[in-house]
mmCIF file of C-alpha atoms in Angstrom:
data_model
loop_
_atom_site.group_PDB
_atom_site.id
_atom_site.type_symbol
_atom_site.label_atom_id
_atom_site.label_comp_id
_atom_site.label_asym_id
_atom_site.label_seq_id
_atom_site.Cartn_x
_atom_site.Cartn_y
_atom_site.Cartn_z
ATOM 1 C CA THR A 1 -1.074 22.813 1.390
ATOM 2 C CA LEU A 2 -2.899 20.060 -0.501
ATOM 3 C CA ALA A 3 -1.669 18.742 -3.853
ATOM 4 C CA SER A 4 -3.844 16.961 -6.403
ATOM 5 C CA GLY A 5 -3.038 15.362 -9.756
ATOM 6 C CA SER A 6 -5.499 14.743 -12.574
ATOM 7 C CA HIS A 7 -5.918 12.956 -15.884
ATOM 8 C CA ASP A 8 -6.391 16.402 -17.400
ATOM 9 C CA GLY A 9 -2.593 16.780 -17.198
ATOM 10 C CA THR A 10 -2.464 19.287 -14.343
ATOM 11 C CA ILE A 11 -1.238 19.444 -10.754
ATOM 12 C CA LYS A 12 -3.089 21.833 -8.468
ATOM 13 C CA LEU A 13 -1.933 23.227 -5.129
ATOM 14 C CA TRP A 14 -4.644 24.160 -2.660
ATOM 15 C CA THR A 15 -4.768 26.199 0.540
ATOM 16 C CA TRP A 16 -7.112 25.528 3.436
ATOM 17 C CA ASN A 17 -8.875 28.319 5.287
ATOM 18 C CA PRO A 18 -11.057 26.898 8.082
ATOM 19 C CA ARG A 19 -13.080 30.125 8.161
ATOM 20 C CA GLY A 20 -13.734 30.070 4.426
ATOM 21 C CA ASP A 21 -14.550 33.073 2.272
ATOM 22 C CA PRO A 22 -16.259 36.119 3.745
ATOM 23 C CA ASP A 23 -19.536 34.307 3.110
ATOM 24 C CA GLY A 24 -18.117 31.214 4.896
ATOM 25 C CA ALA A 25 -18.651 28.981 1.874
ATOM 26 C CA THR A 26 -15.358 28.139 0.153
ATOM 27 C CA LYS A 27 -12.643 26.760 2.460
ATOM 28 C CA PHE A 28 -10.314 25.251 -0.166
ATOM 29 C CA LYS A 29 -8.780 27.478 -2.830
ATOM 30 C CA THR A 30 -6.387 26.773 -5.678
ATOM 31 C CA PHE A 31 -3.323 29.005 -5.449
ATOM 32 C CA GLN A 32 -1.317 27.403 -8.272
ATOM 33 C CA CYS A 33 -2.076 25.223 -11.287
ATOM 34 C CA ILE A 34 0.836 23.549 -13.078
ATOM 35 C CA GLN A 35 0.417 22.224 -16.600
ATOM 36 C CA ILE A 36 2.217 18.867 -17.001
ATOM 37 C CA GLY A 37 0.688 17.788 -20.320
ATOM 38 C CA ARG A 38 0.390 14.114 -19.398
ATOM 39 C CA LYS A 39 -1.976 12.176 -17.158
ATOM 40 C CA VAL A 40 -1.001 12.434 -13.485
ATOM 41 C CA PHE A 41 -1.722 9.304 -11.447
ATOM 42 C CA SER A 42 -0.222 10.137 -8.037
ATOM 43 C CA VAL A 43 1.391 12.947 -6.059
ATOM 44 C CA ALA A 44 3.512 12.898 -2.893
ATOM 45 C CA PHE A 45 5.214 15.559 -0.777
ATOM 46 C CA SER A 46 8.649 15.075 0.755
ATOM 47 C CA SER A 47 8.671 14.950 4.569
ATOM 48 C CA ASP A 48 10.178 18.442 4.770
ATOM 49 C CA GLY A 49 7.494 19.852 2.452
ATOM 50 C CA THR A 50 9.983 21.329 -0.009
ATOM 51 C CA SER A 51 9.541 18.846 -2.866
ATOM 52 C CA LEU A 52 6.602 17.285 -4.675
ATOM 53 C CA ALA A 53 6.702 14.215 -6.914
ATOM 54 C CA ALA A 54 4.085 13.237 -9.475
ATOM 55 C CA GLY A 55 3.719 9.771 -11.036
ATOM 56 C CA MET A 56 2.925 9.957 -14.744
ATOM 57 C CA GLU A 57 1.101 7.715 -17.224
ATOM 58 C CA ASP A 58 4.304 6.905 -19.130
ATOM 59 C CA GLY A 59 6.050 5.482 -16.046
ATOM 60 C CA THR A 60 8.111 8.605 -15.359
ATOM 61 C CA ALA A 61 7.974 10.950 -12.384
ATOM 62 C CA GLU A 62 8.048 14.737 -12.376
ATOM 63 C CA VAL A 63 9.742 16.429 -9.407
ATOM 64 C CA LEU A 64 8.784 19.953 -8.362
ATOM 65 C CA ARG A 65 10.431 22.275 -5.842
ATOM 66 C CA ARG A 66 9.081 25.310 -4.066
ATOM 67 C CA GLU A 67 11.144 28.389 -4.831
ATOM 68 C CA ALA A 68 10.167 31.918 -3.812
ATOM 69 C CA GLY A 69 6.659 30.748 -2.962
ATOM 70 C CA GLU A 70 6.035 29.116 -6.346
ATOM 71 C CA TRP A 71 6.297 25.453 -7.332
ATOM 72 C CA GLN A 72 8.552 24.804 -10.321
ATOM 73 C CA ARG A 73 9.302 21.624 -12.311
ATOM 74 C CA VAL A 74 12.975 20.844 -11.758
ATOM 75 C CA GLN A 75 13.506 17.216 -12.779
ATOM 76 C CA THR A 76 12.061 14.304 -14.707
ATOM 77 C CA VAL A 77 12.860 10.839 -13.410
ATOM 78 C CA GLY A 78 12.729 8.580 -16.445
ATOM 79 C CA ASN A 79 12.884 4.855 -16.939
ATOM 80 C CA LEU A 80 16.567 4.342 -16.335
ATOM 81 C CA VAL A 81 16.742 0.793 -17.630
ATOM 82 C CA GLY A 82 14.600 -0.761 -20.323
ATOM 83 C CA LYS A 83 11.319 0.507 -21.681
ATOM 84 C CA SER A 84 8.212 0.860 -19.572
ATOM 85 C CA PRO A 85 4.799 0.312 -21.174
ATOM 86 C CA GLN A 86 1.885 2.682 -20.612
ATOM 87 C CA ARG A 87 0.569 2.298 -17.079
ATOM 88 C CA ASP A 88 -2.798 2.868 -15.468
ATOM 89 C CA TYR A 89 -1.022 4.021 -12.287
ATOM 90 C CA GLN A 90 2.427 5.181 -11.226
ATOM 91 C CA PRO A 91 2.936 5.406 -7.463
ATOM 92 C CA VAL A 92 5.650 7.627 -5.987
ATOM 93 C CA ALA A 93 6.931 8.333 -2.452
ATOM 94 C CA PHE A 94 9.860 10.211 -0.955
ATOM 95 C CA LEU A 95 12.383 8.685 1.450
ATOM 96 C CA LYS A 96 14.984 10.418 3.644
ATOM 97 C CA GLY A 97 13.501 13.862 3.176
ATOM 98 C CA ARG A 98 13.734 14.738 -0.490
ATOM 99 C CA ARG A 99 17.000 12.905 -1.131
ATOM 100 C CA LEU A 100 15.480 9.617 -2.357
ATOM 101 C CA LEU A 101 12.439 8.815 -4.471
ATOM 102 C CA VAL A 102 10.668 5.429 -4.405
ATOM 103 C CA THR A 103 8.886 4.438 -7.622
ATOM 104 C CA ALA A 104 7.744 1.366 -9.540
ATOM 105 C CA ILE A 105 8.896 0.277 -12.974
ATOM 106 C CA ASP A 106 7.821 -2.326 -15.532
ATOM 107 C CA ASP A 107 10.987 -3.101 -17.481
ATOM 108 C CA VAL A 108 10.579 -5.061 -20.677
ATOM 109 C CA ARG A 109 12.889 -8.042 -20.692
ATOM 110 C CA PRO A 110 14.617 -8.942 -23.967
ATOM 111 C CA GLU A 111 13.419 -12.535 -23.767
ATOM 112 C CA GLY A 112 9.841 -12.626 -24.989
ATOM 113 C CA ASN A 113 9.201 -8.973 -24.097
ATOM 114 C CA LEU A 114 7.782 -10.039 -20.735
ATOM 115 C CA PRO A 115 7.459 -7.209 -18.196
ATOM 116 C CA GLY A 116 9.765 -7.375 -15.211
ATOM 117 C CA ARG A 117 8.080 -5.506 -12.365
ATOM 118 C CA PHE A 118 10.163 -3.843 -9.668
ATOM 119 C CA VAL A 119 10.151 -1.286 -6.885
ATOM 120 C CA ARG A 120 13.225 0.944 -6.983
ATOM 121 C CA ILE A 121 14.894 3.732 -5.006
ATOM 122 C CA ILE A 122 16.227 6.691 -6.994
ATOM 123 C CA GLU A 123 18.905 9.000 -5.627
ATOM 124 C CA MET A 124 17.887 12.564 -6.364
ATOM 125 C CA ALA A 125 20.908 14.699 -7.297
ATOM 126 C CA GLU A 126 21.726 16.896 -10.274
ATOM 127 C CA THR A 127 21.580 13.671 -12.255
ATOM 128 C CA THR A 128 19.405 10.843 -10.973
ATOM 129 C CA SER A 129 20.713 7.326 -10.449
ATOM 130 C CA GLU A 130 19.141 4.067 -9.349
ATOM 131 C CA LEU A 131 20.320 3.243 -5.826
ATOM 132 C CA TRP A 132 18.387 -0.003 -5.280
ATOM 133 C CA ARG A 133 15.960 -2.293 -7.075
ATOM 134 C CA SER A 134 13.807 -5.067 -5.637
ATOM 135 C CA THR A 135 13.737 -8.586 -6.962
ATOM 136 C CA ALA A 136 11.151 -9.146 -9.713
ATOM 137 C CA LEU A 137 7.572 -8.965 -8.426
ATOM 138 C CA GLN A 138 4.717 -11.214 -9.489
ATOM 139 C CA GLY A 139 2.114 -8.481 -9.791
ATOM 140 C CA GLU A 140 1.896 -4.922 -11.061
ATOM 141 C CA VAL A 141 2.532 -2.244 -8.409
ATOM 142 C CA THR A 142 -0.508 -0.039 -7.768
ATOM 143 C CA GLN A 143 0.568 1.810 -4.620
ATOM 144 C CA ILE A 144 3.695 2.483 -2.544
ATOM 145 C CA ALA A 145 3.807 3.497 1.123
ATOM 146 C CA VAL A 146 6.833 4.614 3.138
ATOM 147 C CA TRP A 147 7.344 4.793 6.926
ATOM 148 C CA GLU A 148 10.310 6.475 8.607
ATOM 149 C CA LYS A 149 11.408 7.057 12.183
ATOM 150 C CA GLY A 150 14.961 8.098 12.919
ATOM 151 C CA GLU A 151 17.248 5.778 10.982
ATOM 152 C CA SER A 152 14.536 3.137 10.527
ATOM 153 C CA ALA A 153 12.478 2.963 7.333
ATOM 154 C CA LEU A 154 9.990 0.598 5.706
ATOM 155 C CA ILE A 155 8.653 0.421 2.145
ATOM 156 C CA ALA A 156 5.466 -1.443 1.216
ATOM 157 C CA ALA A 157 4.067 -2.095 -2.248
ATOM 158 C CA ALA A 158 0.476 -2.984 -3.148
ATOM 159 C CA LEU A 159 0.263 -5.499 -5.992
ATOM 160 C CA ARG A 160 -2.560 -6.406 -8.330
ATOM 161 C CA ASP A 161 -2.126 -10.071 -7.442
ATOM 162 C CA GLY A 162 -3.377 -9.265 -3.915
ATOM 163 C CA THR A 163 -0.048 -9.524 -2.065
ATOM 164 C CA ILE A 164 1.964 -6.845 -0.247
ATOM 165 C CA PRO A 165 5.767 -7.139 -0.030
ATOM 166 C CA VAL A 166 7.456 -5.050 2.677
ATOM 167 C CA TRP A 167 11.145 -4.070 2.719
ATOM 168 C CA ASP A 168 13.427 -2.847 5.498
ATOM 169 C CA ALA A 169 14.934 0.305 3.991
ATOM 170 C CA GLY A 170 16.917 1.555 6.967
ATOM 171 C CA HIS A 171 19.945 1.291 4.682
ATOM 172 C CA PRO A 172 18.336 2.249 1.344
ATOM 173 C CA ALA A 173 21.156 0.971 -0.862
ATOM 174 C CA ARG A 174 20.884 -2.447 0.838
ATOM 175 C CA ALA A 175 17.137 -2.697 1.403
ATOM 176 C CA GLN A 176 16.045 -6.222 2.338
ATOM 177 C CA GLU A 177 12.674 -7.916 2.032
ATOM 178 C CA LEU A 178 11.130 -8.045 5.499
ATOM 179 C CA THR A 179 7.948 -9.979 4.806
ATOM 180 C CA VAL A 180 5.165 -10.501 2.280
ATOM 181 C CA CYS A 181 1.660 -9.990 3.632
ATOM 182 C CA PRO A 182 -0.500 -12.711 2.026
ATOM 183 C CA GLY A 183 -2.952 -10.104 0.811
ATOM 184 C CA HIS A 184 -6.522 -9.976 -0.391
ATOM 185 C CA ALA A 185 -8.885 -11.852 -2.661
ATOM 186 C CA GLY A 186 -8.835 -8.801 -4.950
ATOM 187 C CA GLU A 187 -6.338 -6.256 -6.220
ATOM 188 C CA VAL A 188 -4.742 -4.069 -3.525
ATOM 189 C CA TRP A 189 -5.134 -0.357 -4.245
ATOM 190 C CA SER A 190 -4.336 1.455 -0.995
ATOM 191 C CA LEU A 191 -1.770 1.245 1.815
ATOM 192 C CA ALA A 192 -0.979 3.114 5.035
ATOM 193 C CA PHE A 193 1.538 2.566 7.838
ATOM 194 C CA HIS A 194 0.622 3.000 11.496
ATOM 195 C CA PRO A 195 2.564 5.998 12.922
ATOM 196 C CA GLU A 196 4.739 3.624 14.955
ATOM 197 C CA GLY A 197 5.360 1.278 12.024
ATOM 198 C CA ARG A 198 3.987 -1.751 13.862
ATOM 199 C CA LEU A 199 0.925 -2.152 11.634
ATOM 200 C CA LEU A 200 0.253 -1.873 7.918
ATOM 201 C CA ALA A 201 -3.253 -1.256 6.574
ATOM 202 C CA SER A 202 -4.247 -2.373 3.082
ATOM 203 C CA GLY A 203 -7.448 -1.909 1.095
ATOM 204 C CA ALA A 204 -8.569 -3.793 -1.989
ATOM 205 C CA THR A 205 -11.206 -4.413 -4.599
ATOM 206 C CA ASP A 206 -12.642 -7.183 -2.393
ATOM 207 C CA HIS A 207 -14.203 -4.351 -0.284
ATOM 208 C CA THR A 208 -12.118 -5.244 2.774
ATOM 209 C CA ILE A 209 -9.405 -3.534 4.807
ATOM 210 C CA MET A 210 -6.712 -5.679 6.384
ATOM 211 C CA LEU A 211 -4.379 -4.751 9.238
ATOM 212 C CA TRP A 212 -1.059 -6.607 9.299
ATOM 213 C CA HIS A 213 1.391 -7.057 12.147
ATOM 214 C CA LEU A 214 4.925 -5.946 11.348
ATOM 215 C CA PRO A 215 7.556 -7.270 11.004
ATOM 216 C CA SER A 216 5.904 -10.723 10.824
ATOM 217 C CA GLY A 217 3.309 -9.911 8.140
ATOM 218 C CA THR A 218 0.593 -11.901 9.936
ATOM 219 C CA ALA A 219 -3.011 -10.698 9.844
ATOM 220 C CA ALA A 220 -4.204 -8.647 12.816
ATOM 221 C CA LEU A 221 -7.734 -7.577 11.836
ATOM 222 C CA SER A 222 -10.100 -7.672 8.894
ATOM 223 C CA LEU A 223 -12.333 -4.593 8.659
ATOM 224 C CA GLN A 224 -15.525 -4.968 6.668
ATOM 225 C CA GLY A 225 -18.305 -2.504 6.026
ATOM 226 C CA HIS A 226 -17.564 -0.811 2.713
ATOM 227 C CA LEU A 227 -19.606 -1.822 -0.316
ATOM 228 C CA GLY A 228 -17.067 -0.665 -2.895
ATOM 229 C CA GLU A 229 -13.347 -0.766 -3.623
ATOM 230 C CA ILE A 230 -11.052 0.732 -0.989
ATOM 231 C CA SER A 231 -9.383 3.634 -2.763
ATOM 232 C CA GLY A 232 -7.604 5.407 0.096
ATOM 233 C CA LEU A 233 -6.329 4.841 3.654
ATOM 234 C CA ALA A 234 -4.740 7.129 6.244
ATOM 235 C CA PHE A 235 -3.867 6.750 9.932
ATOM 236 C CA SER A 236 -4.198 9.676 12.311
ATOM 237 C CA LYS A 237 -0.779 10.902 13.443
ATOM 238 C CA GLU A 238 -1.920 11.531 17.007
ATOM 239 C CA ALA A 239 -4.058 9.555 19.415
ATOM 240 C CA VAL A 240 -7.768 10.307 19.614
ATOM 241 C CA ARG A 241 -8.634 8.548 22.866
ATOM 242 C CA PRO A 242 -12.012 8.934 24.574
ATOM 243 C CA ASN A 243 -11.905 10.163 28.166
ATOM 244 C CA ASP A 244 -13.342 6.887 29.426
ATOM 245 C CA VAL A 245 -10.371 4.796 28.211
ATOM 246 C CA SER A 246 -8.334 3.860 31.256
ATOM 247 C CA PRO A 247 -4.526 3.449 31.284
ATOM 248 C CA LYS A 248 -5.165 -0.283 31.696
ATOM 249 C CA ASP A 249 -6.665 -0.370 28.187
ATOM 250 C CA ALA A 250 -4.004 1.830 26.593
ATOM 251 C CA ASN A 251 -2.065 -1.068 25.057
ATOM 252 C CA ALA A 252 -5.180 -2.503 23.416
ATOM 253 C CA ASN A 253 -6.384 0.906 22.217
ATOM 254 C CA ASP A 254 -3.591 3.333 21.354
ATOM 255 C CA GLY A 255 -6.130 5.922 20.219
ATOM 256 C CA ILE A 256 -4.929 5.935 16.611
ATOM 257 C CA ARG A 257 -7.773 6.134 14.104
ATOM 258 C CA LEU A 258 -7.823 4.811 10.541
ATOM 259 C CA ALA A 259 -9.727 6.615 7.786
ATOM 260 C CA SER A 260 -10.824 4.722 4.676
ATOM 261 C CA ALA A 261 -12.332 5.943 1.423
ATOM 262 C CA SER A 262 -14.335 3.783 -0.949
ATOM 263 C CA TYR A 263 -16.082 4.226 -4.246
ATOM 264 C CA GLY A 264 -18.627 2.062 -5.968
ATOM 265 C CA TYR A 265 -20.504 2.105 -9.209
ATOM 266 C CA GLU A 266 -23.969 3.657 -9.335
ATOM 267 C CA GLY A 267 -23.653 5.011 -5.809
ATOM 268 C CA THR A 268 -23.130 1.664 -4.078
ATOM 269 C CA ASP A 269 -20.702 3.232 -1.572
ATOM 270 C CA ASN A 270 -18.777 6.480 -2.138
ATOM 271 C CA SER A 271 -18.143 6.886 1.585
ATOM 272 C CA VAL A 272 -15.419 7.657 4.128
ATOM 273 C CA LYS A 273 -15.296 5.627 7.342
ATOM 274 C CA LEU A 274 -13.310 6.079 10.563
ATOM 275 C CA TRP A 275 -12.114 3.020 12.482
ATOM 276 C CA ASP A 276 -10.662 2.398 15.928
ATOM 277 C CA THR A 277 -7.571 0.238 15.422
ATOM 278 C CA ASN A 278 -7.913 -1.868 18.552
ATOM 279 C CA VAL A 279 -5.360 -4.548 17.736
ATOM 280 C CA VAL A 280 -4.094 -7.005 20.322
ATOM 281 C CA PRO A 281 -0.267 -6.779 20.279
ATOM 282 C CA GLU A 282 1.437 -9.704 18.596
ATOM 283 C CA THR A 283 3.235 -12.117 20.931
ATOM 284 C CA ARG A 284 5.266 -15.293 20.512
ATOM 285 C CA GLU A 285 2.283 -17.296 21.804
ATOM 286 C CA ARG A 286 -0.065 -15.746 19.255
ATOM 287 C CA ARG A 287 2.394 -16.451 16.429
ATOM 288 C CA ALA A 288 2.662 -20.083 17.573
ATOM 289 C CA LYS A 289 -1.131 -20.375 17.671
ATOM 290 C CA ALA A 290 -1.365 -18.902 14.175
ATOM 291 C CA ALA A 291 1.237 -21.316 12.818
ATOM 292 C CA ASP A 292 -0.569 -24.279 14.381
ATOM 293 C CA ALA A 293 -3.916 -23.133 12.983
ATOM 294 C CA GLU A 294 -2.364 -22.693 9.537
ATOM 295 C CA ARG A 295 -0.895 -26.198 9.641
ATOM 296 C CA LYS A 296 -4.245 -27.744 10.587
ATOM 297 C CA VAL A 297 -6.086 -25.777 7.912
ATOM 298 C CA PHE A 298 -3.611 -26.988 5.293
ATOM 299 C CA GLN A 299 -4.241 -30.566 6.403
ATOM 300 C CA GLY A 300 -8.001 -30.108 6.033
ATOM 301 C CA VAL A 301 -7.841 -28.348 2.657
ATOM 302 C CA ARG A 302 -5.365 -30.890 1.289
ATOM 303 C CA VAL A 303 -8.188 -33.473 1.444
ATOM 304 C CA LEU A 304 -10.486 -31.060 -0.423
ATOM 305 C CA LEU A 305 -7.908 -30.492 -3.151
ATOM 306 C CA GLN A 306 -6.988 -34.138 -3.593
ATOM 307 C CA ALA A 307 -10.660 -34.945 -3.963
ATOM 308 C CA ASP A 308 -10.595 -32.675 -7.014
ATOM 309 C CA ASP A 309 -7.476 -34.405 -8.384
ATOM 310 C CA PHE A 310 -5.060 -31.673 -7.320
ATOM 311 C CA PRO A 311 -1.555 -33.138 -6.879
ATOM 312 C CA ALA A 312 -0.522 -33.043 -3.223
ATOM 313 C CA SER A 313 2.795 -31.450 -4.205
ATOM 314 C CA LEU A 314 0.937 -28.389 -5.516
ATOM 315 C CA VAL A 315 -1.274 -27.861 -2.494
ATOM 316 C CA ARG A 316 0.778 -25.054 -0.965
ATOM 317 C CA ASP A 317 1.047 -23.309 -4.325
ATOM 318 C CA CYS A 318 -2.733 -23.202 -4.542
ATOM 319 C CA PHE A 319 -3.312 -20.598 -1.813
ATOM 320 C CA SER A 320 -3.687 -16.891 -2.358
ATOM 321 C CA ARG A 321 -3.898 -16.264 1.361
ATOM 322 C CA ILE A 322 -4.216 -17.763 4.805
ATOM 323 C CA ASP A 323 -5.246 -15.210 7.413
ATOM 324 C CA VAL A 324 -5.160 -16.014 11.102
ATOM 325 C CA ALA A 325 -6.805 -12.886 12.439
ATOM 326 C CA LEU A 326 -7.446 -13.157 16.171
ATOM 327 C CA ASP A 327 -9.393 -16.447 16.432
ATOM 328 C CA THR A 328 -10.544 -16.938 12.834
ATOM 329 C CA VAL A 329 -8.972 -18.393 9.745
ATOM 330 C CA ALA A 330 -9.853 -17.510 6.154
ATOM 331 C CA VAL A 331 -8.416 -19.609 3.343
ATOM 332 C CA ARG A 332 -8.730 -18.892 -0.376
ATOM 333 C CA VAL A 333 -7.736 -21.641 -2.783
ATOM 334 C CA LEU A 334 -6.407 -20.743 -6.225
ATOM 335 C CA ARG A 335 -7.206 -22.733 -9.329
ATOM 336 C CA CYS A 336 -3.774 -24.274 -10.020
ATOM 337 C CA ARG A 337 -4.487 -26.090 -13.222
ATOM 338 C CA GLY A 338 -3.839 -23.903 -16.245
ATOM 339 C CA GLY A 339 -2.296 -21.178 -14.095
ATOM 340 C CA THR A 340 -5.391 -18.981 -14.246
ATOM 341 C CA GLY A 341 -4.814 -17.559 -10.773
ATOM 342 C CA LYS A 342 -8.558 -17.303 -10.137
ATOM 343 C CA VAL A 343 -10.223 -18.287 -6.900
ATOM 344 C CA ALA A 344 -11.716 -21.751 -7.293
ATOM 345 C CA LYS A 345 -12.940 -22.424 -3.765
ATOM 346 C CA VAL A 346 -13.270 -20.432 -0.573
ATOM 347 C CA ALA A 347 -13.144 -22.117 2.823
ATOM 348 C CA ARG A 348 -13.860 -20.144 5.988
ATOM 349 C CA GLY A 349 -14.135 -21.255 9.552
ATOM 350 C CA VAL A 350 -13.026 -20.953 13.156
ATOM 351 C CA ALA A 351 -9.410 -21.823 13.876
ATOM 352 C CA CYS A 352 -8.822 -25.411 14.923
ATOM 353 C CA GLU A 353 -8.182 -25.901 18.639
#
């Protein structure tokens, strides 16, 4: 079953018939259409397939359950604390089967009506209650991804400021921040966990896909080839390994494929690409090399910043990201003065030896 949500205020459930109609044409068919009455920005099934959550334009989430073959609305998860402004997106994801729901919220703080942005875990019972809330985030949350295996669980959030915080949610009520992936030069709009939880893929408006080592949050690969924003990512759940890959190469190529979707204006992209995720496993030596490269890059860029009258004390605050991906380093320098948060300079080059 495939679920889709739309700005027309409906959720549709689709069935897939690989043989299609008698004429072989139509393979997808709608078997149920549910009127919600508000814009639907995201949908997510629970891992057991018995529940469906939909993120709404007003910051709430609608929860549906399948009963006697039909999907019925059973619960509305509202903004439990504060008032959430209208959103252009509302990501949702289930955790621990259908027992917990992960959402984002923009609470309005009393002082100055400034939005406090959070990721939260909601316990789904007859009455919902907030089980956990992250510390305040610097950017608006555009996407949430969840990975689970046994008692282990991870939550990642894509932010409009280009960063990606990741939390260890093995104990959901005591979730702890694991790392923050430095992010992209543009807004992050898509996330996907590797089936083993050792990599996180992110896609952004800068037309790039990044793969991040977990739990360290260091860059593993930068995938380039799309001409538009990366709107969707998904890893294959099983290996797709060519017959000519020997066991010797199995660690470098686990056979897991990554699919990416992109859209662009006036037909500049609108494509789906498949990628081999051949990532060299992270080791202590590679982390040490990355740290050394980062230190040397900071030393070099500090001269560049001071030449433009940037105070030395603000140098580290002026970076949106430092990626040490394999043997390359990419540094993006933020314009510190005035707090605009825009990229002022971009320095790229081979890592220092």
